[in-house]
Short mmCIF file of C-alpha atoms and ligand atoms in Angstrom, two decimals:
data_model
loop_
_atom_site.label_atom_id
_atom_site.label_comp_id
_atom_site.label_asym_id
_atom_site.label_seq_id
_atom_site.Cartn_x
_atom_site.Cartn_y
_atom_site.Cartn_z
CA MET U 1 -32.60 8.25 103.36
CA THR U 2 -29.16 7.05 102.37
CA ASP U 3 -29.37 7.10 98.59
CA PRO U 4 -27.89 10.46 97.48
CA VAL U 5 -30.46 10.84 94.69
CA GLN U 6 -33.34 10.34 97.06
CA ALA U 7 -31.81 12.75 99.59
CA GLN U 8 -31.41 15.34 96.84
CA TYR U 9 -35.08 15.17 95.80
CA GLU U 10 -36.17 15.32 99.43
CA ALA U 11 -34.27 18.58 99.84
CA TYR U 12 -35.04 19.98 96.37
CA PRO U 13 -38.30 18.52 95.02
CA TYR U 14 -38.36 18.78 91.26
CA PRO U 15 -39.53 20.66 89.33
CA ALA U 16 -40.29 23.67 91.55
CA ARG U 17 -44.09 24.08 91.55
CA ASP U 18 -46.57 26.21 93.50
CA PRO U 19 -49.97 24.53 94.05
CA ALA U 20 -51.61 27.99 93.94
CA ASP U 21 -50.79 28.13 90.20
CA GLU U 22 -53.26 25.32 89.52
CA SER U 23 -56.09 27.86 89.69
CA HIS U 24 -55.02 29.48 86.43
CA ARG U 25 -53.16 26.94 84.28
CA LEU U 26 -52.72 23.25 83.56
CA ILE U 27 -49.20 22.22 82.64
CA THR U 28 -49.32 19.89 79.64
CA GLY U 29 -46.51 18.36 77.64
CA SER U 30 -44.74 15.28 76.34
CA PRO U 31 -44.74 12.48 77.14
CA SER U 32 -48.16 11.51 78.48
CA HIS U 33 -50.65 13.97 77.04
CA LEU U 34 -53.58 11.60 76.47
CA ASP U 35 -53.94 12.60 72.80
CA GLU U 36 -50.30 11.51 72.27
CA VAL U 37 -50.79 8.34 74.29
CA ASN U 38 -53.84 7.50 72.19
CA HIS U 39 -51.98 8.24 68.94
CA TYR U 40 -48.66 6.50 69.67
CA LEU U 41 -49.80 3.52 71.71
CA PHE U 42 -53.46 2.81 70.93
CA ALA U 43 -53.54 3.55 67.17
CA GLY U 44 -55.87 6.46 67.99
CA ARG U 45 -58.59 3.98 68.95
CA ARG U 46 -58.53 3.87 72.78
CA ASP U 47 -62.10 3.93 74.07
CA PHE U 48 -61.84 6.28 77.03
CA THR U 49 -65.29 5.32 78.26
CA ARG U 50 -63.48 2.22 79.50
CA PRO U 51 -61.44 2.53 82.72
CA PHE U 52 -57.81 3.56 82.29
CA ARG U 53 -54.98 3.01 84.77
CA ALA U 54 -51.82 5.07 84.48
CA LEU U 55 -48.64 5.13 86.54
CA ALA U 56 -46.48 8.22 87.03
CA ALA U 57 -43.21 6.48 87.91
CA GLY U 58 -40.96 8.97 89.67
CA GLY U 59 -43.84 11.44 89.54
CA GLY U 60 -41.87 14.30 91.16
CA THR U 61 -43.94 17.37 91.98
CA GLY U 62 -46.73 16.01 89.82
CA ASP U 63 -46.67 17.44 86.28
CA ALA U 64 -47.58 14.21 84.46
CA ALA U 65 -49.82 12.82 87.20
CA ILE U 66 -51.83 16.05 87.35
CA MET U 67 -52.07 16.36 83.56
CA MET U 68 -53.22 12.74 83.12
CA ALA U 69 -55.63 12.85 86.06
CA GLN U 70 -57.18 16.11 84.82
CA GLN U 71 -57.50 14.84 81.26
CA LEU U 72 -59.09 11.58 82.45
CA ALA U 73 -61.48 13.53 84.67
CA ASP U 74 -62.37 15.87 81.79
CA ARG U 75 -63.19 12.85 79.61
CA GLY U 76 -65.21 11.28 82.41
CA THR U 77 -62.90 8.25 82.29
CA ALA U 78 -63.02 5.92 85.26
CA GLY U 79 -59.78 4.51 86.63
CA GLU U 80 -56.88 6.22 88.28
CA VAL U 81 -53.41 7.64 88.10
CA VAL U 82 -51.00 5.97 90.47
CA TYR U 83 -48.23 8.33 91.54
CA LEU U 84 -45.02 6.75 92.82
CA ASP U 85 -41.94 8.61 93.99
CA ALA U 86 -39.27 8.08 96.62
CA SER U 87 -39.42 11.73 97.73
CA ARG U 88 -42.02 12.57 100.35
CA ALA U 89 -41.43 16.29 99.79
CA ALA U 90 -42.19 15.94 96.08
CA ARG U 91 -45.33 13.94 96.84
CA ASP U 92 -46.60 16.61 99.24
CA ILE U 93 -46.42 19.21 96.47
CA ALA U 94 -48.05 16.89 93.92
CA ALA U 95 -50.83 16.06 96.40
CA ALA U 96 -51.41 19.75 97.15
CA ARG U 97 -51.71 20.43 93.39
CA ALA U 98 -54.26 17.61 93.06
CA ALA U 99 -56.22 19.00 96.02
CA ALA U 100 -56.15 22.50 94.51
CA ARG U 101 -57.81 21.06 91.39
CA GLY U 102 -60.26 18.89 93.32
CA LEU U 103 -58.85 15.77 91.64
CA SER U 104 -59.70 12.57 93.48
CA ASN U 105 -58.41 10.10 90.90
CA ILE U 106 -54.74 9.98 91.97
CA ALA U 107 -53.40 7.38 94.42
CA PHE U 108 -50.15 8.53 96.01
CA HIS U 109 -47.34 6.18 97.04
CA THR U 110 -43.95 6.99 98.51
CA ALA U 111 -41.55 4.18 97.64
CA ASP U 112 -38.51 3.19 95.62
CA LEU U 113 -39.18 2.24 92.01
CA ALA U 114 -37.17 -0.89 92.72
CA ALA U 115 -40.14 -2.12 94.79
CA LEU U 116 -42.70 -1.47 92.05
CA LEU U 117 -43.64 -5.09 91.46
CA GLU U 118 -43.77 -5.92 95.17
CA LEU U 119 -46.08 -3.02 96.02
CA GLY U 120 -49.07 -4.83 94.50
CA LEU U 121 -50.23 -1.78 92.55
CA GLY U 122 -51.61 -3.87 89.70
CA ALA U 123 -51.01 -3.56 85.96
CA PHE U 124 -51.09 -0.30 84.00
CA ASP U 125 -52.48 0.69 80.62
CA TYR U 126 -49.88 3.43 80.48
CA ILE U 127 -46.71 4.28 82.36
CA ASP U 128 -45.11 7.73 82.37
CA CYS U 129 -41.47 7.83 83.40
CA CYS U 130 -40.14 11.27 82.66
CA GLY U 131 -36.60 12.20 83.62
CA VAL U 132 -36.16 9.37 86.10
CA LEU U 133 -34.42 6.32 84.61
CA HIS U 134 -31.19 8.23 83.90
CA HIS U 135 -30.87 8.86 87.66
CA LEU U 136 -31.11 5.20 88.66
CA GLU U 137 -28.07 3.12 89.44
CA ASP U 138 -29.31 0.55 86.96
CA PRO U 139 -31.61 2.16 84.36
CA ALA U 140 -31.97 -1.12 82.44
CA ALA U 141 -33.30 -2.93 85.51
CA GLY U 142 -35.66 -0.01 86.20
CA LEU U 143 -37.01 -0.09 82.65
CA ALA U 144 -37.46 -3.87 82.76
CA ARG U 145 -39.54 -3.46 85.91
CA LEU U 146 -41.74 -0.85 84.24
CA ALA U 147 -42.22 -3.11 81.20
CA GLU U 148 -43.33 -5.91 83.51
CA ALA U 149 -45.93 -3.67 85.12
CA LEU U 150 -47.71 -3.02 81.81
CA ALA U 151 -51.17 -4.46 81.29
CA PRO U 152 -51.67 -6.36 78.01
CA GLY U 153 -51.93 -3.76 75.25
CA GLY U 154 -50.38 -1.06 77.45
CA GLY U 155 -47.42 1.19 76.72
CA LEU U 156 -44.81 3.55 78.08
CA GLY U 157 -43.83 7.18 77.64
CA LEU U 158 -40.26 8.03 78.64
CA MET U 159 -38.00 11.02 78.75
CA LEU U 160 -34.26 10.48 78.95
CA TYR U 161 -31.49 13.03 78.68
CA GLY U 162 -29.76 13.42 75.31
CA THR U 163 -25.98 13.49 75.07
CA TYR U 164 -25.22 16.27 72.60
CA GLY U 165 -27.57 18.91 74.01
CA ARG U 166 -25.86 18.46 77.37
CA THR U 167 -22.41 19.11 75.98
CA GLY U 168 -20.14 20.71 78.57
CA LEU U 169 -22.38 19.85 81.50
CA TYR U 170 -20.72 16.72 82.84
CA PRO U 171 -17.20 18.21 83.17
CA VAL U 172 -18.70 21.08 85.19
CA GLN U 173 -20.68 18.64 87.36
CA ALA U 174 -17.39 16.81 88.01
CA LEU U 175 -15.58 20.08 88.76
CA LEU U 176 -18.25 21.05 91.28
CA ARG U 177 -17.94 17.65 92.95
CA GLU U 178 -14.19 18.16 93.08
CA ILE U 179 -14.33 21.57 94.76
CA GLY U 180 -17.32 21.03 97.05
CA GLY U 181 -18.70 17.52 96.84
CA GLU U 182 -18.46 17.01 100.60
CA LEU U 183 -20.34 20.23 101.50
CA PRO U 184 -24.05 20.39 102.35
CA LEU U 185 -26.18 20.76 99.22
CA ALA U 186 -27.33 24.29 100.12
CA GLU U 187 -23.70 25.46 100.21
CA ARG U 188 -22.96 23.76 96.94
CA VAL U 189 -25.80 25.72 95.34
CA GLY U 190 -23.98 28.92 96.27
CA LEU U 191 -20.70 27.57 94.91
CA ALA U 192 -22.35 26.51 91.67
CA ARG U 193 -23.86 29.96 91.16
CA ARG U 194 -20.45 31.56 91.74
CA LEU U 195 -18.83 29.19 89.29
CA LEU U 196 -21.49 29.79 86.64
CA GLY U 197 -20.88 33.51 86.91
CA ALA U 198 -17.13 32.99 86.54
CA LEU U 199 -16.87 30.46 83.71
CA PRO U 200 -14.51 31.68 80.99
CA ALA U 201 -16.05 32.40 77.61
CA THR U 202 -14.37 29.31 76.14
CA ASN U 203 -15.96 26.84 78.61
CA TRP U 204 -18.17 24.34 76.78
CA LEU U 205 -21.06 24.67 79.24
CA ARG U 206 -20.97 28.43 78.88
CA ARG U 207 -20.84 27.99 75.11
CA ASN U 208 -23.78 25.59 75.15
CA PRO U 209 -26.89 27.69 74.40
CA PHE U 210 -29.31 24.78 74.85
CA LEU U 211 -29.12 24.47 78.63
CA GLY U 212 -30.80 27.26 80.55
CA ASP U 213 -32.70 25.31 83.22
CA HIS U 214 -30.38 26.27 86.05
CA GLN U 215 -31.25 29.93 85.67
CA ARG U 216 -34.83 29.36 86.83
CA SER U 217 -34.65 28.11 90.43
CA ASP U 218 -32.41 26.40 92.97
CA ALA U 219 -34.24 23.10 92.31
CA GLU U 220 -33.42 23.41 88.61
CA LEU U 221 -29.81 24.32 89.33
CA VAL U 222 -29.40 21.32 91.64
CA ASP U 223 -31.03 19.02 89.09
CA LEU U 224 -28.72 20.17 86.34
CA LEU U 225 -25.37 20.95 87.96
CA LEU U 226 -25.29 19.17 91.29
CA HIS U 227 -27.05 15.94 90.53
CA ALA U 228 -25.96 12.96 92.58
CA ARG U 229 -26.36 10.56 89.65
CA ASP U 230 -27.12 11.49 86.09
CA ARG U 231 -26.29 10.19 82.65
CA ALA U 232 -27.31 10.98 79.11
CA TYR U 233 -28.12 8.85 76.07
CA GLY U 234 -27.25 9.04 72.43
CA VAL U 235 -29.77 7.48 70.03
CA PRO U 236 -27.83 4.17 69.65
CA GLU U 237 -27.64 3.81 73.45
CA LEU U 238 -31.31 4.62 73.68
CA PHE U 239 -32.24 1.82 71.30
CA ALA U 240 -29.89 -0.59 73.10
CA LEU U 241 -31.65 0.22 76.38
CA PHE U 242 -35.08 -0.35 74.85
CA ASP U 243 -34.03 -3.54 73.05
CA GLY U 244 -32.72 -4.90 76.35
CA ALA U 245 -36.15 -4.48 77.93
CA GLY U 246 -37.97 -6.08 74.97
CA LEU U 247 -39.52 -2.73 74.05
CA ALA U 248 -40.08 -1.27 70.59
CA VAL U 249 -40.25 2.45 69.87
CA THR U 250 -43.64 3.51 68.51
CA GLY U 251 -42.76 7.19 68.40
CA LEU U 252 -40.02 9.72 69.08
CA ILE U 253 -41.08 13.29 69.83
CA GLU U 254 -40.82 15.41 67.76
CA PRO U 255 -40.61 12.92 64.88
CA ALA U 256 -38.98 15.40 62.48
CA ARG U 257 -36.05 15.87 64.83
CA TYR U 258 -35.07 12.29 64.09
CA GLU U 259 -35.05 12.58 60.28
CA PRO U 260 -31.84 13.74 58.55
CA ALA U 261 -33.95 15.43 55.85
CA THR U 262 -34.97 17.97 58.48
CA TYR U 263 -31.40 19.24 58.62
CA LEU U 264 -29.95 18.59 55.16
CA LYS U 265 -31.04 19.52 51.67
CA ASP U 266 -28.08 18.13 49.64
CA PRO U 267 -29.63 15.39 47.47
CA ARG U 268 -26.48 13.25 47.30
CA LEU U 269 -26.14 13.19 51.10
CA LEU U 270 -29.86 12.58 51.54
CA GLY U 271 -29.74 9.77 49.01
CA ARG U 272 -27.07 7.99 51.06
CA LEU U 273 -28.97 8.55 54.31
CA ALA U 274 -32.34 7.49 52.90
CA SER U 275 -31.16 3.91 52.42
CA LEU U 276 -30.38 3.48 56.13
CA PRO U 277 -32.78 1.77 58.55
CA TRP U 278 -34.89 4.20 60.59
CA ARG U 279 -32.93 3.88 63.82
CA ASP U 280 -29.63 4.59 62.01
CA ARG U 281 -31.20 7.60 60.31
CA ALA U 282 -32.37 8.76 63.73
CA ALA U 283 -28.84 8.47 65.09
CA CYS U 284 -27.48 10.43 62.11
CA ALA U 285 -30.15 13.09 62.63
CA GLU U 286 -29.13 13.43 66.27
CA THR U 287 -25.50 13.87 65.25
CA LEU U 288 -26.42 16.42 62.61
CA ALA U 289 -28.65 18.46 64.92
CA GLY U 290 -26.20 18.42 67.83
CA ASN U 291 -28.74 20.13 70.08
CA MET U 292 -30.96 17.38 71.48
CA LYS U 293 -30.89 17.63 75.24
CA ARG U 294 -33.61 15.06 75.78
CA HIS U 295 -35.28 12.15 74.05
CA ILE U 296 -38.98 11.49 74.41
CA ALA U 297 -40.10 8.03 73.35
CA TYR U 298 -43.30 6.00 73.31
CA LEU U 299 -42.71 2.28 73.70
CA ALA U 300 -44.65 -0.95 73.49
CA ARG U 301 -43.68 -4.47 74.42
CA ARG U 302 -42.54 -6.53 71.45
CA ASP U 303 -44.08 -9.71 72.83
CA ASP U 304 -47.39 -8.22 73.96
CA PRO U 305 -50.09 -10.90 73.71
CA GLY U 306 -52.83 -8.28 74.23
CA SER U 307 -52.03 -6.16 71.23
CA ALA U 308 -51.14 -5.70 67.60
CA PRO U 309 -47.41 -5.55 66.75
CA PRO U 310 -45.69 -2.29 67.77
CA GLU U 311 -45.78 -0.79 64.27
CA ALA U 312 -49.58 -1.11 64.26
CA ARG U 313 -49.84 0.74 67.57
CA VAL U 314 -49.35 4.15 65.91
CA ALA U 315 -52.34 5.98 64.46
CA LYS U 316 -52.27 6.85 60.78
CA PRO U 317 -54.49 9.07 58.61
CA ASP U 318 -55.39 5.97 56.67
CA SER U 319 -59.15 6.20 56.20
CA PRO U 320 -61.85 8.82 55.54
CA GLU U 321 -63.13 8.23 59.11
CA ALA U 322 -59.80 9.23 60.71
CA VAL U 323 -60.08 12.40 62.80
CA PRO U 324 -57.13 14.82 62.80
CA VAL U 325 -56.47 16.45 66.19
CA LEU U 326 -54.34 19.58 66.51
CA HIS U 327 -51.85 19.38 69.35
CA GLY U 328 -50.55 22.37 71.27
CA VAL U 329 -51.69 24.87 68.65
CA GLU U 330 -54.95 26.63 67.78
CA ALA U 331 -56.43 26.23 64.30
CA PRO U 332 -56.96 29.95 63.48
CA GLU U 333 -53.46 30.95 64.56
CA LEU U 334 -51.83 28.07 62.65
CA ALA U 335 -53.96 28.65 59.54
CA ARG U 336 -53.05 32.35 59.60
CA SER U 337 -49.33 31.66 59.80
CA LEU U 338 -49.48 29.00 57.05
CA SER U 339 -51.45 31.24 54.74
CA ARG U 340 -48.69 33.87 54.62
CA GLU U 341 -46.34 31.87 52.39
CA LEU U 342 -47.41 28.19 52.62
CA VAL U 343 -44.54 27.45 54.99
CA LEU U 344 -44.52 26.12 58.54
CA THR U 345 -41.77 27.68 60.61
CA ALA U 346 -40.51 25.72 63.61
CA ASP U 347 -37.90 26.28 66.26
CA PHE U 348 -36.10 23.14 67.48
CA ASP U 349 -34.07 24.43 70.43
CA SER U 350 -33.01 27.57 68.58
CA LEU U 351 -32.61 25.85 65.21
CA LYS U 352 -35.05 27.66 62.93
CA LEU U 353 -36.64 25.44 60.31
CA ARG U 354 -38.99 25.96 57.40
CA PHE U 355 -41.27 23.23 56.04
CA PRO U 356 -43.29 23.93 52.87
CA VAL U 357 -46.96 22.93 53.08
CA PRO U 358 -49.46 22.31 50.24
CA ARG U 359 -51.88 24.88 48.85
CA LEU U 360 -54.92 23.56 50.74
CA ALA U 361 -53.12 23.62 54.11
CA PRO U 362 -54.63 26.83 55.62
CA ALA U 363 -58.23 25.95 54.69
CA THR U 364 -57.73 22.35 55.88
CA VAL U 365 -56.28 23.45 59.22
CA MET U 366 -59.25 25.79 59.76
CA ARG U 367 -61.53 22.76 59.58
CA ILE U 368 -59.59 20.61 62.07
CA ASP U 369 -61.53 20.73 65.32
CA GLY U 370 -60.76 17.31 66.82
CA ARG U 371 -64.17 15.98 65.80
CA ALA U 372 -64.43 16.34 62.03
CA SER U 373 -63.25 13.33 60.04
CA LEU U 374 -61.10 13.58 56.93
CA ALA U 375 -64.24 12.85 54.91
CA ALA U 376 -66.08 15.75 56.57
CA ILE U 377 -63.13 18.08 56.04
CA HIS U 378 -63.01 17.08 52.37
CA THR U 379 -66.73 17.80 51.99
CA GLY U 380 -66.28 21.17 53.71
CA LEU U 381 -63.46 22.08 51.32
CA GLN U 382 -65.61 21.20 48.33
CA GLY U 383 -67.66 24.24 49.33
CA LEU U 384 -64.60 26.32 48.35
CA HIS U 385 -63.26 24.07 45.60
CA PRO U 386 -66.22 22.23 44.02
CA THR U 387 -63.98 20.09 41.77
CA LEU U 388 -61.73 18.85 44.59
CA ILE U 389 -61.77 15.07 44.40
CA TRP U 390 -60.93 12.89 47.41
CA GLU U 391 -57.62 11.66 45.93
CA ASP U 392 -56.28 15.18 45.46
CA PHE U 393 -57.44 16.26 48.90
CA LYS U 394 -55.89 13.16 50.50
CA ALA U 395 -52.56 13.65 48.72
CA GLN U 396 -52.36 17.23 50.04
CA PHE U 397 -53.53 16.17 53.50
CA ASP U 398 -50.80 13.51 53.67
CA GLU U 399 -48.17 16.15 52.84
CA LEU U 400 -49.58 18.48 55.49
CA TYR U 401 -49.79 15.64 58.00
CA ALA U 402 -46.12 14.72 57.47
CA VAL U 403 -45.11 18.30 58.28
CA LEU U 404 -47.44 18.93 61.23
CA ASN U 405 -47.05 15.50 62.81
CA GLY U 406 -43.29 15.91 62.37
CA VAL U 407 -43.35 18.89 64.74
CA ASN U 408 -45.88 17.14 67.02
CA ALA U 409 -48.68 19.53 66.12
CA LEU U 410 -51.07 17.00 64.56
CA LEU U 411 -52.26 13.62 65.82
CA ILE U 412 -54.93 11.18 64.73
CA ALA U 413 -57.87 9.71 66.58
CA HIS U 414 -60.56 7.38 65.29
CA PRO U 415 -64.31 7.71 65.86
CA SER U 416 -64.22 4.96 68.50
CA SER U 417 -62.06 7.31 70.57
CA VAL U 418 -63.24 10.81 69.69
CA GLY U 419 -65.21 12.76 72.25
CA LYS U 420 -64.58 10.12 74.88
C1 SAM B 501 -36.09 14.89 87.63
S1 SAM B 501 -37.38 14.40 88.69
C2 SAM B 501 -38.67 14.15 87.48
C3 SAM B 501 -40.04 14.33 88.09
C4 SAM B 501 -41.19 14.15 87.12
N1 SAM B 501 -41.21 12.86 86.50
C5 SAM B 501 -41.18 15.24 86.08
O1 SAM B 501 -40.84 14.96 84.91
O2 SAM B 501 -41.51 16.38 86.38
C6 SAM B 501 -36.95 12.75 89.14
C7 SAM B 501 -37.89 12.16 90.16
O3 SAM B 501 -37.61 10.76 90.26
C8 SAM B 501 -37.66 10.38 91.62
N2 SAM B 501 -36.80 9.20 91.78
C9 SAM B 501 -35.49 9.10 91.51
N3 SAM B 501 -35.05 7.85 91.80
C10 SAM B 501 -36.12 7.18 92.25
C11 SAM B 501 -36.33 5.85 92.70
N4 SAM B 501 -35.33 4.98 92.71
N5 SAM B 501 -37.56 5.49 93.10
C12 SAM B 501 -38.59 6.38 93.07
N6 SAM B 501 -38.45 7.64 92.66
C13 SAM B 501 -37.24 8.05 92.26
C14 SAM B 501 -37.13 11.58 92.36
O4 SAM B 501 -37.52 11.58 93.72
C15 SAM B 501 -37.71 12.74 91.55
O5 SAM B 501 -38.93 13.17 92.07
#
């Protein structure tokens, strides 16, 4: 292998994973959890009794491929996850994880993403590309290739590094190249650890509390400090990249991170910001927060003949049949914490936030089980509040939804999709 990025991932497959751990936990996350994919790309209406084809592009040691394959298997969905990565070492770990779980719905390929369209892998309903494009020589060309591999009506989930959360990192990467760039990678790991332990208190990387990955393992340290090719994106650059590939954003995770009102309360400032288009508000929010080390985006093709326009690809709690689905949180625990003072507390990379929720929030949350519709939840609440009319319930639900969806804790599915 001549490409330095490929050589790096051959020597240090990423992220470090032990297949034995599959016996006691499934790693889930964003992008690519199927509930998120359904919400942000299929308007909550994907019928998972129909076959589904997903690609894990730059699948690494398998987190997204394993999560998607397990979730498809659990739903009894036919189809497959195609795993593609240039690193054979990473593939071996991913394949061992799949074997440990008894998953037979992953097809493994070792190849360069540049060859995606020539490999004859077919078209995909969904493509995961997490932490990969920012390592390519030409991320725009890579993204264009992924967009071309989408089936009609399909969509993408991406993770790209964020500029501000990585403050101080790139000068230290450059310094490490300067003092040891020609050494074997294993020696550079030692040098990097020495340097980290010796950084003066004023160094921006040392002062950056948002980056802790390198403390976990050598693979993490290499990925962060010794990467052969790595860039980060601010929100405007992110949108320019997506525009260039003819892709529209259907969701940024967590949505509330990208709203200035999450960070500011001053009405005059908020008034000025409110008049901006969404993408400009998102850029302002990123500047205000200053701590975003990654961006997670769901994307759909603007010119997709097989689908509604991008804005109609996102599920909304717009009818009594809509089914709210909690995400990454259990109903009793959430209801208990909301009932204390009708406030949701959240932690966005060490920024502590408080979002007020309406009076009915705890009782509503207790009734969200991923199957009950809004109509059924309303009826259930009438047992407690006999005079509660639909309009009042819906107004409070919409408030609660804005808060919980904002922190990525609540999604929507529709009956055509639920339980499938
Ligand atoms: C930071 S890891 C991310 C792995 C995985 N997506 C995850 O989020 O856990 C980047 C992966 O992209 C792969 N990769 C980088 N450039 C590639 C290319 N041009 N073609 C195929 N895979 C590539 C690397 O081998 C590595 O496994």
